[in-house]
CSV table of C-alpha atoms in Angstrom, one decimal:
chain,number,residue,atom,x,y,z
Y,207,MET,CA,0.1,0.2,0.1
Y,208,ILE,CA,1.2,3.6,-0.6
Y,209,ARG,CA,0.9,5.2,3.3
Y,210,ALA,CA,-0.7,8.1,3.9
Y,211,GLY,CA,1.0,11.4,2.4
Y,212,ARG,CA,3.5,9.7,0.6
Y,213,ARG,CA,1.9,9.3,-3.1
Y,214,LYS,CA,4.8,12.1,-4.0
Y,215,TYR,CA,7.4,8.8,-3.3
Y,216,ALA,CA,5.9,6.0,-5.3
Y,217,GLN,CA,8.4,4.8,-7.8
Y,218,ASN,CA,7.8,1.7,-10.4
Y,219,SER,CA,10.6,-0.3,-11.9
Y,220,GLU,CA,11.4,2.0,-15.0
Y,221,GLU,CA,12.1,5.0,-12.3
Y,222,LEU,CA,13.8,2.6,-10.4
Y,223,ALA,CA,16.1,1.2,-13.0
Y,224,ALA,CA,17.3,4.7,-14.4
Y,225,ALA,CA,18.0,5.8,-10.6
Y,226,MET,CA,20.5,2.7,-10.3
Y,227,GLY,CA,21.9,3.2,-14.3
Y,228,LEU,CA,20.0,0.6,-15.5
Y,229,THR,CA,18.0,-0.9,-18.5
Y,230,ILE,CA,14.8,-1.6,-17.2
Y,231,GLY,CA,15.7,-5.0,-19.3
Y,232,THR,CA,18.9,-5.6,-17.3
Y,233,PHE,CA,17.0,-4.4,-14.1
Y,234,ARG,CA,14.2,-7.0,-15.1
Y,235,ASN,CA,16.4,-9.8,-15.6
Y,236,LYS,CA,19.4,-9.1,-12.8
Y,237,GLN,CA,16.3,-7.9,-9.6
Y,238,PRO,CA,18.0,-6.3,-7.7
Y,239,TYR,CA,15.5,-5.8,-5.5
Y,240,ALA,CA,15.4,-9.5,-4.6
Y,241,ASP,CA,18.4,-8.7,-2.6
Y,242,GLU,CA,16.8,-9.2,1.4
Y,243,ASN,CA,18.6,-5.9,2.0
Y,244,PHE,CA,16.4,-3.9,-1.3
Y,245,PRO,CA,13.9,-1.9,0.7
Y,246,PRO,CA,10.3,-3.7,0.5
Y,247,GLN,CA,8.0,-3.3,-2.4
Y,248,ILE,CA,4.8,-0.7,-1.8
Y,249,SER,CA,2.6,-2.3,-4.1
Y,250,SER,CA,1.0,-5.5,-2.7
Y,251,ASP,CA,2.1,-9.4,-3.4
Y,252,GLY,CA,1.2,-10.4,-6.7
Y,253,ALA,CA,0.5,-7.0,-8.0
Y,254,ARG,CA,0.9,-6.6,-11.5
Y,255,VAL,CA,3.0,-3.4,-11.3
Y,256,LYS,CA,6.2,-3.1,-8.7
Y,257,LEU,CA,6.3,-0.1,-6.4
Y,258,TRP,CA,8.4,1.1,-4.3
Y,259,ASP,CA,9.5,3.9,-2.0
Y,260,SER,CA,11.6,6.5,-3.8
Y,261,GLU,CA,12.7,7.8,-0.4
Y,262,GLN,CA,13.2,4.7,1.1
Y,263,THR,CA,15.3,3.0,-2.3
Y,264,ALA,CA,17.9,6.8,-2.7
Y,265,ALA,CA,18.7,5.9,1.4
Y,266,HIS,CA,19.6,2.3,0.3
Y,267,LEU,CA,21.6,3.1,-3.0
Y,268,ALA,CA,23.0,6.2,-1.7
Y,269,GLY,CA,24.4,4.0,1.8
Y,270,ARG,CA,22.4,5.8,4.6
Y,271,PRO,CA,20.0,4.4,6.5
Y,272,VAL,CA,16.8,3.4,5.1
Y,273,PRO,CA,14.3,5.5,6.7
Y,274,GLU,CA,11.0,3.5,7.9
Y,275,LEU,CA,7.7,4.3,6.6
Y,276,PRO,CA,4.6,4.5,9.3
Y,277,HIS,CA,3.4,1.8,10.9
Y,278,GLU,CA,-0.2,2.7,12.1
Y,279,ASP,CA,-3.2,2.7,9.4
Y,280,ASP,CA,-4.7,6.0,7.8
Y,281,GLU,CA,-8.0,6.4,6.1
Y,282,GLN,CA,-5.6,8.2,3.5
Y,283,ASP,CA,-3.5,5.0,2.9
Y,284,LEU,CA,-3.6,3.4,-0.7
Y,285,LEU,CA,-5.0,-0.1,-1.7
Y,286,ASP,CA,-4.9,-1.4,-4.9
Y,287,ARG,CA,-6.9,-4.4,-6.0
Y,288,ASN,CA,-6.2,-7.2,-3.6
Y,289,GLU,CA,-5.3,-4.9,-0.7
Y,290,ALA,CA,-8.8,-3.3,-0.8
Y,291,ALA,CA,-10.1,-6.9,-1.9
Y,292,ALA,CA,-8.6,-8.2,1.5
Y,293,GLU,CA,-10.0,-5.3,3.3
Y,294,LEU,CA,-13.6,-6.6,2.0
Y,295,GLY,CA,-12.8,-10.1,2.5
Y,296,VAL,CA,-13.8,-10.8,-1.3
Y,297,SER,CA,-11.6,-11.9,-4.0
Y,298,PRO,CA,-9.8,-9.5,-6.6
Y,299,LYS,CA,-11.8,-10.1,-9.4
Y,300,THR,CA,-14.9,-9.2,-6.9
Y,301,TRP,CA,-13.5,-6.6,-6.1
Y,302,ASP,CA,-12.8,-5.3,-10.2
Y,303,LYS,CA,-16.7,-6.7,-11.1
Y,304,ASN,CA,-18.8,-5.8,-8.1
Y,305,TYR,CA,-17.0,-2.8,-5.8
Y,306,LYS,CA,-15.1,-0.7,-7.5
Y,307,THR,CA,-17.5,0.2,-9.8
Y,308,HIS,CA,-19.9,1.1,-6.7
Y,309,PRO,CA,-21.0,4.6,-6.4
Y,310,GLN,CA,-20.1,4.8,-3.2
Y,311,THR,CA,-16.4,3.7,-4.2
Y,312,ALA,CA,-15.6,4.6,-7.8
Y,313,PRO,CA,-15.4,8.6,-7.9
Y,314,HIS,CA,-12.5,7.6,-5.1
Y,315,LEU,CA,-10.7,5.6,-7.0
Y,316,THR,CA,-7.1,7.6,-8.3
Y,317,LEU,CA,-4.0,6.5,-10.2
Y,318,VAL,CA,-0.8,5.8,-8.9
Y,319,LYS,CA,2.3,5.4,-11.7
Y,320,GLY,CA,-0.9,3.8,-13.6
Y,321,VAL,CA,-2.2,1.6,-10.9
Y,322,GLU,CA,-5.8,2.1,-9.6
Y,323,HIS,CA,-5.8,2.9,-5.5
Y,324,CYS,CA,-8.8,3.2,-3.2
Y,325,PRO,CA,-8.0,5.7,-0.4
Y,326,ARG,CA,-8.7,2.9,3.1
Y,327,GLY,CA,-10.9,5.3,4.7
Y,328,ILE,CA,-12.8,4.3,1.5
Y,329,VAL,CA,-13.1,0.8,1.6
Y,330,HIS,CA,-13.9,0.5,5.2
Y,331,ALA,CA,-17.0,3.1,4.9
Y,332,PHE,CA,-17.9,0.7,2.2
Y,333,ARG,CA,-16.8,-2.4,3.9
Y,334,THR,CA,-19.3,-0.9,7.5
Y,335,SER,CA,-22.5,0.1,5.4
Y,336,LYS,CA,-22.0,-3.6,4.1
Y,337,ASP,CA,-21.9,-5.2,6.8
Y,338,THR,CA,-24.7,-2.9,8.8
Y,339,GLY,CA,-26.7,-3.7,5.9
Y,340,GLY,CA,-27.3,-0.3,6.0
Y,341,GLY,CA,-25.7,0.7,2.0
Y,342,PRO,CA,-27.4,3.0,0.0
Y,343,LYS,CA,-30.0,4.7,2.3
Y,344,GLY,CA,-32.5,7.2,1.9
Y,345,ARG,CA,-35.1,7.3,-1.1
Y,346,PRO,CA,-35.0,3.9,-3.2
Y,347,LYS,CA,-33.1,3.8,-6.1
Y,348,GLY,CA,-34.9,5.4,-9.1
Y,349,SER,CA,-37.2,7.5,-6.7
Y,350,GLY,CA,-37.2,11.1,-6.9
Y,351,ASP,CA,-36.2,13.3,-4.2
Y,352,MET,CA,-38.2,14.6,-0.9
Y,353,VAL,CA,-37.0,18.5,-2.0
Y,354,PRO,CA,-37.1,20.7,-4.2
Y,355,ARG,CA,-33.8,20.8,-7.1
Y,356,ASP,CA,-33.6,24.6,-5.9
Y,357,GLU,CA,-33.5,23.7,-1.9
Y,358,ILE,CA,-30.6,20.6,-2.1
Y,359,SER,CA,-27.7,23.1,-2.2
Y,360,THR,CA,-29.0,25.1,1.2
Y,361,ARG,CA,-30.0,21.9,2.7
Y,362,VAL,CA,-26.9,20.0,2.2
Y,363,GLY,CA,-24.8,23.2,2.8
Y,364,ASP,CA,-26.9,23.7,6.3
Y,365,LEU,CA,-25.9,19.8,7.3
Y,366,ILE,CA,-22.0,20.6,6.4
Y,367,ASP,CA,-21.8,23.7,8.4
Y,368,GLU,CA,-23.3,21.7,11.0
Y,369,ASP,CA,-20.9,18.9,11.2
Y,370,PRO,CA,-18.3,19.3,8.0
Y,371,ALA,CA,-17.8,15.6,8.0
Y,372,VAL,CA,-21.5,14.5,7.5
Y,373,THR,CA,-21.8,11.1,5.5
Y,374,LEU,CA,-24.1,10.7,2.9
Y,375,ALA,CA,-26.1,8.3,4.7
Y,376,THR,CA,-27.4,11.1,7.0
Y,377,VAL,CA,-27.6,13.5,3.9
Y,378,GLN,CA,-29.6,11.3,2.4
Y,379,GLU,CA,-31.9,10.0,5.8
Y,380,ARG,CA,-32.3,14.0,6.6
Y,381,ILE,CA,-33.0,15.4,4.0
Y,382,GLY,CA,-34.5,12.7,1.6
Y,383,LEU,CA,-32.5,12.6,-1.6
Y,384,SER,CA,-31.9,9.9,-3.5
Y,385,TYR,CA,-28.0,8.3,-3.3
Y,386,ALA,CA,-26.6,9.9,-6.1
Y,387,ALA,CA,-28.0,13.2,-5.9
Y,388,ALA,CA,-26.5,13.3,-2.4
Y,389,ALA,CA,-22.4,12.2,-4.3
Y,390,ARG,CA,-23.1,14.7,-6.5
Y,391,ALA,CA,-23.6,17.7,-3.6
Y,392,LEU,CA,-21.7,16.9,-0.9
Y,393,PRO,CA,-18.5,17.5,-2.6
Y,394,ARG,CA,-19.8,20.0,-4.6
Y,395,LEU,CA,-20.9,22.1,-1.8
Y,396,ARG,CA,-17.9,21.5,0.0
Y,397,GLY,CA,-15.4,22.0,-3.0
Y,398,GLU,CA,-17.2,25.7,-3.0
Y,399,ARG,CA,-16.4,26.2,1.2
Y,400,ILE,CA,-12.8,26.0,-0.4
Y,401,ALA,CA,-12.6,27.5,-2.5
Y,402,ASP,CA,-14.2,30.4,-0.4
Y,403,LEU,CA,-11.4,30.3,2.3
Y,404,LEU,CA,-8.9,30.2,-0.4
Y,405,GLN,CA,-10.4,33.1,-1.9
Y,406,ARG,CA,-10.2,35.2,1.4
Y,407,GLU,CA,-7.0,34.0,2.6
Y,408,PRO,CA,-5.4,33.1,-0.8
Y,409,ASP,CA,-2.0,31.8,1.2
Y,410,LEU,CA,-3.6,28.7,2.6
Y,411,THR,CA,-3.1,25.7,0.2
Y,412,PRO,CA,-6.2,23.9,-0.9
Y,413,GLU,CA,-4.9,20.8,2.0
Y,414,GLU,CA,-4.9,23.3,4.5
Y,415,ALA,CA,-8.4,24.9,3.1
Y,416,ALA,CA,-10.1,21.4,3.1
Y,417,THR,CA,-8.2,20.6,6.8
Y,418,ARG,CA,-9.3,23.9,8.3
Y,419,LEU,CA,-12.7,23.3,7.3
Y,420,GLY,CA,-12.7,20.0,9.4
Y,421,TYR,CA,-13.3,17.9,5.6
Y,422,PRO,CA,-12.5,14.0,6.5
Y,423,THR,CA,-9.1,12.9,4.6
Y,424,ALA,CA,-11.2,10.2,3.2
Y,425,VAL,CA,-13.4,12.9,1.6
Y,426,GLN,CA,-10.5,15.5,1.1
Y,427,ARG,CA,-9.9,14.3,-2.6
Y,428,THR,CA,-12.7,14.4,-4.2
Y,429,ALA,CA,-13.9,18.1,-2.2
Y,430,LEU,CA,-10.6,19.6,-3.1
Y,431,ALA,CA,-10.9,18.0,-7.0
Y,432,SER,CA,-14.7,20.3,-6.7
Y,433,ALA,CA,-13.1,23.4,-5.5
Y,434,ALA,CA,-10.6,23.6,-8.7
Y,435,THR,CA,-13.6,23.2,-10.6
Y,436,GLU,CA,-15.0,25.9,-8.9
Y,437,LEU,CA,-12.7,28.3,-9.3
Y,438,ARG,CA,-11.8,27.6,-12.6
Y,439,ALA,CA,-15.9,28.6,-12.6
Y,440,ARG,CA,-15.3,31.7,-10.6
Y,441,HIS,CA,-12.3,32.4,-12.6
Y,442,VAL,CA,-14.0,32.5,-16.2
Y,443,GLN,CA,-17.5,33.9,-15.1
Y,444,PRO,CA,-16.9,37.8,-15.4
Y,445,TYR,CA,-15.4,37.6,-19.0
Y,446,LEU,CA,-18.9,35.3,-19.7
Y,447,GLN,CA,-20.0,37.6,-18.3
Y,448,ARG,CA,-18.8,40.4,-20.6
Y,449,VAL,CA,-20.5,38.6,-23.4
Y,450,ALA,CA,-23.6,38.4,-22.2
Y,451,ASP,CA,-23.4,41.9,-21.2
Y,452,VAL,CA,-22.4,42.7,-25.2
Y,453,LEU,CA,-25.0,40.7,-26.5
Y,454,VAL,CA,-27.7,42.8,-24.5
Y,455,GLY,CA,-26.4,46.3,-25.7
Y,456,ALA,CA,-26.7,45.0,-29.3
Y,457,ASP,CA,-30.4,44.2,-28.8
Y,458,LEU,CA,-29.8,40.5,-28.8
Y,459,ALA,CA,-30.5,39.6,-25.5
Y,460,GLU,CA,-32.0,40.6,-22.5
Y,461,ALA,CA,-30.2,41.2,-19.3
Y,462,GLN,CA,-29.5,37.8,-17.3
Y,463,ASP,CA,-27.2,36.7,-14.9
Y,464,VAL,CA,-24.8,34.1,-16.5
Y,465,ARG,CA,-24.7,31.0,-14.2
Y,466,VAL,CA,-21.1,29.0,-14.6
Y,467,GLN,CA,-22.9,25.2,-14.9
Y,468,ARG,CA,-20.8,22.0,-14.5
Y,469,LEU,CA,-21.5,19.1,-17.2
Y,470,GLU,CA,-20.4,15.5,-16.7
Y,471,GLY,CA,-16.3,15.2,-16.5
Y,472,ASP,CA,-16.4,19.0,-14.4
Y,473,VAL,CA,-16.6,20.2,-17.7
Y,474,LEU,CA,-17.6,24.0,-17.4
Y,475,ALA,CA,-20.2,25.7,-19.6
Y,476,VAL,CA,-23.3,28.4,-20.1
Y,477,SER,CA,-25.4,29.3,-22.2
Y,478,VAL,CA,-26.9,32.7,-22.8
Y,479,ALA,CA,-30.7,33.1,-23.9
Y,480,LEU,CA,-31.2,35.4,-26.8
Y,481,SER,CA,-34.0,37.5,-27.9
Y,482,GLY,CA,-32.8,39.2,-31.1
Y,483,SER,CA,-31.2,36.4,-33.1
Y,484,GLY,CA,-32.0,33.7,-35.1
Y,485,ALA,CA,-30.8,31.0,-32.8
Y,486,PRO,CA,-32.5,30.3,-29.7
Y,487,ALA,CA,-29.1,30.4,-27.1
Y,488,LEU,CA,-25.4,30.3,-27.7
Y,489,VAL,CA,-23.7,28.1,-25.4
Y,490,TRP,CA,-20.3,28.5,-24.4
Y,491,ASP,CA,-18.0,25.0,-23.7
Y,492,GLU,CA,-14.8,25.0,-22.5
Y,493,ARG,CA,-14.0,22.6,-24.6
Y,494,TYR,CA,-15.5,24.2,-28.2
Y,495,GLY,CA,-15.8,27.5,-27.5
Y,496,TRP,CA,-19.1,29.8,-28.2
Y,497,ARG,CA,-21.8,28.0,-30.6
Y,498,THR,CA,-25.5,28.5,-31.6
Y,499,ALA,CA,-28.5,26.0,-30.1
Y,500,VAL,CA,-31.4,25.4,-31.0
Y,501,SER,CA,-33.2,24.6,-27.8
Y,502,LYS,CA,-34.3,27.8,-26.0
Y,503,ARG,CA,-35.3,25.6,-22.9
Y,504,HIS,CA,-32.5,23.5,-23.1
Y,505,PRO,CA,-29.6,25.1,-24.7
Y,506,ILE,CA,-26.7,22.7,-24.0
Y,507,GLY,CA,-28.5,19.6,-24.4
Y,508,LYS,CA,-27.1,16.2,-23.3
Y,509,GLU,CA,-23.9,15.9,-22.8
Y,510,THR,CA,-22.7,13.0,-25.0
Y,511,GLY,CA,-18.7,14.0,-25.2
Y,512,THR,CA,-18.6,14.8,-28.1
Y,513,PRO,CA,-19.8,17.8,-30.0
Y,514,PRO,CA,-22.5,19.0,-30.9
Y,515,GLU,CA,-23.5,19.5,-34.7
Y,516,GLY,CA,-26.9,19.4,-36.7
Y,517,ASP,CA,-29.3,21.4,-38.2
Y,518,GLY,CA,-28.2,25.6,-36.3
Y,519,ILE,CA,-25.2,24.8,-34.9
Y,520,ARG,CA,-22.8,26.7,-35.6
Y,521,TYR,CA,-19.4,27.2,-33.9
Y,522,LEU,CA,-18.6,31.0,-34.2
Y,523,SER,CA,-14.8,31.1,-33.3
Y,524,GLU,CA,-11.9,28.6,-33.1
Y,525,HIS,CA,-10.6,30.7,-30.3
Y,526,GLN,CA,-12.1,29.2,-26.7
Y,527,GLN,CA,-12.3,33.1,-25.0
Y,528,PRO,CA,-12.6,34.8,-28.0
Y,529,GLU,CA,-13.1,38.9,-27.5
Y,530,PRO,CA,-16.9,39.8,-27.3
Y,531,ALA,CA,-16.9,42.0,-30.5
Y,532,GLU,CA,-15.4,39.1,-32.3
Y,533,LEU,CA,-18.2,37.0,-31.5
Y,534,LEU,CA,-20.9,39.6,-32.0
Y,535,ALA,CA,-19.3,40.1,-35.9
Y,536,ALA,CA,-19.5,35.9,-36.2
Y,537,LEU,CA,-22.7,35.9,-34.7
Y,538,THR,CA,-24.7,38.5,-37.1
Y,539,ASP,CA,-22.8,37.5,-39.9
Y,540,ARG,CA,-24.0,34.1,-41.3
Y,541,ARG,CA,-21.1,33.8,-43.0
Y,542,HIS,CA,-19.1,33.1,-39.9
Y,543,GLY,CA,-18.6,30.0,-38.3
Y,544,SER,CA,-18.1,27.0,-38.7
Y,545,ARG,CA,-20.6,23.2,-38.7
Y,546,HIS,CA,-17.8,21.6,-36.6
Y,547,PRO,CA,-15.4,23.0,-34.2
Y,548,LYS,CA,-12.2,23.5,-35.3
Y,549,THR,CA,-10.3,23.5,-32.5
Y,550,VAL,CA,-10.9,21.2,-29.4
Y,551,TYR,CA,-9.5,22.7,-26.0
Y,552,PRO,CA,-8.7,20.0,-22.7
Y,553,ALA,CA,-11.3,19.8,-19.7
Y,554,GLY,CA,-10.0,21.3,-16.7
Y,555,GLY,CA,-7.2,23.9,-18.8
Y,556,THR,CA,-6.1,27.1,-17.8
Y,557,LEU,CA,-8.6,29.8,-18.5
Y,558,ARG,CA,-8.3,33.3,-18.2
Y,559,GLY,CA,-11.3,35.7,-16.7
């Protein structure tokens, strides 16, 4: 396993071979790690990818005393498939088939040197709910939530403020949310609070902010990822609002407050309703830039992972964030634009405000 806080020291065979001045072929043939004095692997017995702690191997190769790794288990220890399966008392194949894809575990899986790991705390939480017969509680699978959608953030936020370590099960039971709705709301709202604190105290690291807010280590990874998305959304929002205001000034839209939405995979997108144009709305997607939409009620449409195309959809610029004047010119002149995005930008990249 990778002990809590030591992910950055994980070292695979290629990296260790390079540190020893060996080709990977020679390394595998000679297996210098088989020496009884060599630091032990941190990967599980029988793991497909061998891993070591680079701080230990560097000390060994330099002839220095090898530092010991922590002995106490921690909720943020990262377990590979064999170790996670052992914690649950199942086979690795059963872990792969039934457990790692479960909504309680899947969002927390993380790759280290190409190897999938799960935090110990997540495995323990899943085992506890399984042992108690709890499992996901709240609304039955497939049923709706018991609170209006526009009240979910306030209600869940109140629970987080009351107890930063509030669990999914508690949110489901006290508010009456489905598991999926609770699993979406908790990390998003924790992320918003981390973003708030980072903006108030910019010298803090995200990890320090999460700890300051009292979030358990087992949920920090998803909360921190959500905070990063929230900060990107806040950074780009002034630009998007400026575009909307320019459209209002050109009598192509009514005054409106732009709200950045998160699509699947935390992709950022925005829709701007139009009133004086042939298109019912404009959509900005961080991957494809600005395009016209064919529906005013559902302008962004269903996320498919591919650029929307078809009649009425026109991509207005090859730039991710063109100047509002350029966008306005392209919107009002049908000779501009294309049926397909000329450039696809990676989701989660740096955005300018």
